[in-house]
mmCIF file of C-alpha atoms in Angstrom:
data_model
loop_
_atom_site.group_PDB
_atom_site.id
_atom_site.type_symbol
_atom_site.label_atom_id
_atom_site.label_comp_id
_atom_site.label_asym_id
_atom_site.label_seq_id
_atom_site.Cartn_x
_atom_site.Cartn_y
_atom_site.Cartn_z
ATOM 1 C CA UNK A 1 -12.757 -4.215 -17.672
ATOM 2 C CA UNK A 2 -10.833 -1.112 -18.709
ATOM 3 C CA UNK A 3 -9.937 -0.144 -15.123
ATOM 4 C CA UNK A 4 -8.363 -3.541 -14.444
ATOM 5 C CA UNK A 5 -6.297 -3.431 -17.621
ATOM 6 C CA UNK A 6 -5.227 0.164 -17.011
ATOM 7 C CA UNK A 7 -4.053 -0.309 -13.431
ATOM 8 C CA UNK A 8 -2.409 -3.635 -14.360
ATOM 9 C CA UNK A 9 -0.457 -1.941 -17.164
ATOM 10 C CA UNK A 10 0.556 0.928 -14.879
ATOM 11 C CA UNK A 11 1.909 -1.557 -12.345
ATOM 12 C CA UNK A 12 4.482 -2.701 -14.906
ATOM 13 C CA UNK A 13 5.706 0.708 -16.004
ATOM 14 C CA UNK A 14 8.206 0.934 -13.198
ATOM 15 C CA UNK A 15 9.227 3.673 -10.862
ATOM 16 C CA UNK A 16 11.161 6.121 -13.000
ATOM 17 C CA UNK A 17 10.866 9.595 -11.547
ATOM 18 C CA UNK A 18 9.744 11.144 -14.843
ATOM 19 C CA UNK A 19 6.968 8.575 -15.381
ATOM 20 C CA UNK A 20 5.723 8.970 -11.815
ATOM 21 C CA UNK A 21 5.828 12.756 -12.056
ATOM 22 C CA UNK A 22 3.697 12.636 -15.212
ATOM 23 C CA UNK A 23 1.174 10.410 -13.419
ATOM 24 C CA UNK A 24 0.888 12.870 -10.539
ATOM 25 C CA UNK A 25 0.794 15.921 -12.833
ATOM 26 C CA UNK A 26 -2.067 14.398 -14.808
ATOM 27 C CA UNK A 27 -4.141 13.910 -11.650
ATOM 28 C CA UNK A 28 -3.939 10.114 -11.347
ATOM 29 C CA UNK A 29 -3.154 10.036 -7.637
ATOM 30 C CA UNK A 30 -6.713 10.499 -6.283
ATOM 31 C CA UNK A 31 -8.039 7.846 -8.666
ATOM 32 C CA UNK A 32 -5.348 5.361 -7.707
ATOM 33 C CA UNK A 33 -6.081 5.918 -4.025
ATOM 34 C CA UNK A 34 -9.806 5.405 -4.666
ATOM 35 C CA UNK A 35 -8.986 2.138 -6.435
ATOM 36 C CA UNK A 36 -7.920 0.686 -3.082
ATOM 37 C CA UNK A 37 -11.651 0.606 -2.267
ATOM 38 C CA UNK A 38 -12.584 -1.192 -5.484
ATOM 39 C CA UNK A 39 -14.541 -4.406 -5.126
ATOM 40 C CA UNK A 40 -12.339 -5.987 -7.785
ATOM 41 C CA UNK A 41 -9.453 -8.000 -6.294
ATOM 42 C CA UNK A 42 -7.158 -7.332 -9.259
ATOM 43 C CA UNK A 43 -7.595 -3.576 -8.962
ATOM 44 C CA UNK A 44 -7.026 -3.796 -5.199
ATOM 45 C CA UNK A 45 -3.818 -5.726 -5.855
ATOM 46 C CA UNK A 46 -2.338 -3.516 -8.593
ATOM 47 C CA UNK A 47 -3.294 -0.059 -7.264
ATOM 48 C CA UNK A 48 -0.967 -0.231 -4.224
ATOM 49 C CA UNK A 49 1.866 -1.376 -6.481
ATOM 50 C CA UNK A 50 1.445 1.703 -8.684
ATOM 51 C CA UNK A 51 1.119 3.995 -5.662
ATOM 52 C CA UNK A 52 4.228 2.470 -4.133
ATOM 53 C CA UNK A 53 6.178 3.136 -7.333
ATOM 54 C CA UNK A 54 5.062 6.758 -7.288
ATOM 55 C CA UNK A 55 6.031 7.433 -3.670
ATOM 56 C CA UNK A 56 9.324 5.577 -3.981
ATOM 57 C CA UNK A 57 10.282 7.564 -7.072
ATOM 58 C CA UNK A 58 9.800 10.860 -5.253
ATOM 59 C CA UNK A 59 9.171 11.011 -1.505
ATOM 60 C CA UNK A 60 7.397 14.373 -1.855
ATOM 61 C CA UNK A 61 4.395 12.475 -3.284
ATOM 62 C CA UNK A 62 3.781 10.731 0.045
ATOM 63 C CA UNK A 63 1.906 13.679 1.522
ATOM 64 C CA UNK A 64 -0.017 14.182 -1.726
ATOM 65 C CA UNK A 65 -1.187 10.574 -1.544
ATOM 66 C CA UNK A 66 -2.017 10.953 2.153
ATOM 67 C CA UNK A 67 -4.065 14.071 1.389
ATOM 68 C CA UNK A 68 -6.003 11.988 -1.168
ATOM 69 C CA UNK A 69 -7.008 9.585 1.624
ATOM 70 C CA UNK A 70 -4.339 6.924 1.237
ATOM 71 C CA UNK A 71 -4.003 5.888 4.878
ATOM 72 C CA UNK A 72 -7.717 5.452 5.704
ATOM 73 C CA UNK A 73 -8.242 3.593 2.434
ATOM 74 C CA UNK A 74 -5.420 1.172 3.224
ATOM 75 C CA UNK A 75 -6.775 0.536 6.708
ATOM 76 C CA UNK A 76 -10.264 -0.018 5.291
ATOM 77 C CA UNK A 77 -8.851 -2.567 2.856
ATOM 78 C CA UNK A 78 -6.894 -4.329 5.619
ATOM 79 C CA UNK A 79 -10.070 -4.647 7.697
ATOM 80 C CA UNK A 80 -12.302 -5.776 4.823
ATOM 81 C CA UNK A 81 -12.935 -9.515 5.090
ATOM 82 C CA UNK A 82 -13.795 -9.671 1.387
ATOM 83 C CA UNK A 83 -10.482 -8.165 0.238
ATOM 84 C CA UNK A 84 -7.936 -10.447 -1.347
ATOM 85 C CA UNK A 85 -4.870 -11.490 0.670
ATOM 86 C CA UNK A 86 -2.494 -10.363 -2.074
ATOM 87 C CA UNK A 87 -4.149 -6.943 -2.193
ATOM 88 C CA UNK A 88 -3.780 -6.649 1.574
ATOM 89 C CA UNK A 89 -0.124 -7.683 1.377
ATOM 90 C CA UNK A 90 0.671 -5.061 -1.264
ATOM 91 C CA UNK A 91 -1.256 -2.431 0.701
ATOM 92 C CA UNK A 92 0.620 -3.303 3.875
ATOM 93 C CA UNK A 93 3.924 -2.956 2.052
ATOM 94 C CA UNK A 94 2.835 0.445 0.742
ATOM 95 C CA UNK A 95 1.774 1.507 4.226
ATOM 96 C CA UNK A 96 5.133 0.425 5.628
ATOM 97 C CA UNK A 97 6.906 2.598 3.048
ATOM 98 C CA UNK A 98 4.651 5.558 3.797
ATOM 99 C CA UNK A 99 5.268 5.408 7.547
ATOM 100 C CA UNK A 100 8.990 4.745 7.235
ATOM 101 C CA UNK A 101 9.480 7.835 5.076
ATOM 102 C CA UNK A 102 7.380 10.332 6.993
ATOM 103 C CA UNK A 103 7.957 11.273 10.611
ATOM 104 C CA UNK A 104 4.749 13.381 10.742
ATOM 105 C CA UNK A 105 2.699 10.282 9.996
ATOM 106 C CA UNK A 106 4.623 8.175 12.496
ATOM 107 C CA UNK A 107 3.578 10.594 15.198
ATOM 108 C CA UNK A 108 -0.097 10.029 14.319
ATOM 109 C CA UNK A 109 -0.076 6.248 14.569
ATOM 110 C CA UNK A 110 -2.774 5.141 16.998
ATOM 111 C CA UNK A 111 -3.089 1.963 19.011
ATOM 112 C CA UNK A 112 -6.151 1.010 16.950
ATOM 113 C CA UNK A 113 -4.111 1.166 13.756
ATOM 114 C CA UNK A 114 -1.296 -0.826 15.317
ATOM 115 C CA UNK A 115 -3.834 -3.508 16.258
ATOM 116 C CA UNK A 116 -5.126 -3.649 12.666
ATOM 117 C CA UNK A 117 -1.617 -4.170 11.302
ATOM 118 C CA UNK A 118 -0.698 -6.768 13.919
ATOM 119 C CA UNK A 119 -3.994 -8.553 13.357
ATOM 120 C CA UNK A 120 -3.370 -8.820 9.630
ATOM 121 C CA UNK A 121 0.316 -9.741 9.911
ATOM 122 C CA UNK A 122 -0.537 -12.563 12.301
ATOM 123 C CA UNK A 123 -3.589 -13.765 10.349
ATOM 124 C CA UNK A 124 -3.989 -16.766 8.099
ATOM 125 C CA UNK A 125 -4.489 -14.295 5.218
ATOM 126 C CA UNK A 126 -0.913 -13.099 5.665
ATOM 127 C CA UNK A 127 0.331 -16.684 5.731
ATOM 128 C CA UNK A 128 -1.613 -17.517 2.575
ATOM 129 C CA UNK A 129 -0.359 -14.420 0.773
ATOM 130 C CA UNK A 130 3.252 -14.981 1.812
ATOM 131 C CA UNK A 131 3.359 -18.519 0.440
ATOM 132 C CA UNK A 132 1.791 -17.469 -2.866
ATOM 133 C CA UNK A 133 5.137 -16.827 -4.470
ATOM 134 C CA UNK A 134 6.769 -13.423 -4.611
ATOM 135 C CA UNK A 135 5.030 -11.912 -1.603
ATOM 136 C CA UNK A 136 7.252 -13.509 1.012
ATOM 137 C CA UNK A 137 9.854 -10.751 0.566
ATOM 138 C CA UNK A 138 7.123 -8.091 0.702
ATOM 139 C CA UNK A 139 5.951 -9.414 4.053
ATOM 140 C CA UNK A 140 9.479 -9.593 5.394
ATOM 141 C CA UNK A 141 10.099 -5.959 4.399
ATOM 142 C CA UNK A 142 6.709 -4.781 5.688
ATOM 143 C CA UNK A 143 7.126 -6.628 8.983
ATOM 144 C CA UNK A 144 10.588 -5.164 9.444
ATOM 145 C CA UNK A 145 9.249 -1.678 8.697
ATOM 146 C CA UNK A 146 6.477 -2.029 11.254
ATOM 147 C CA UNK A 147 8.755 -3.555 13.877
ATOM 148 C CA UNK A 148 11.015 -0.516 13.488
ATOM 149 C CA UNK A 149 8.007 1.807 13.671
ATOM 150 C CA UNK A 150 6.656 0.125 16.797
ATOM 151 C CA UNK A 151 10.116 0.274 18.364
ATOM 152 C CA UNK A 152 10.348 4.026 17.652
ATOM 153 C CA UNK A 153 6.902 4.578 19.159
ATOM 154 C CA UNK A 154 8.033 2.895 22.353
#
């Protein structure tokens, strides 16, 4: 499928500011956010990686991604029983980055969303994803980010 190949290729292009800026300027952000809701596990896995590269290259893109529906799409993916564990792990890592870089979003975190994150982090899906190779570091970083967030929220 063309979408799978495209998002896979984008996930390897890195996080150079100029590349990410071109992606945003060409209107890719809404499509990448929508890809989080894809039924294809590969697309669900690679889309958050590309989005993470974009927001890490330039923090000003966080709010653009949020305005495209990033946060609700991530939470929908985390709650979807059919979604792949690796996709959920990458989405959780992206979500951790989004919250850690934006104080406005931190202020809007609800108890329901905290429960969703805690539920996933403590689930067998998280354990499976973390032992599947390179995701162990992602989970460690995401957990640390959410522990800090929860601590700040009181």
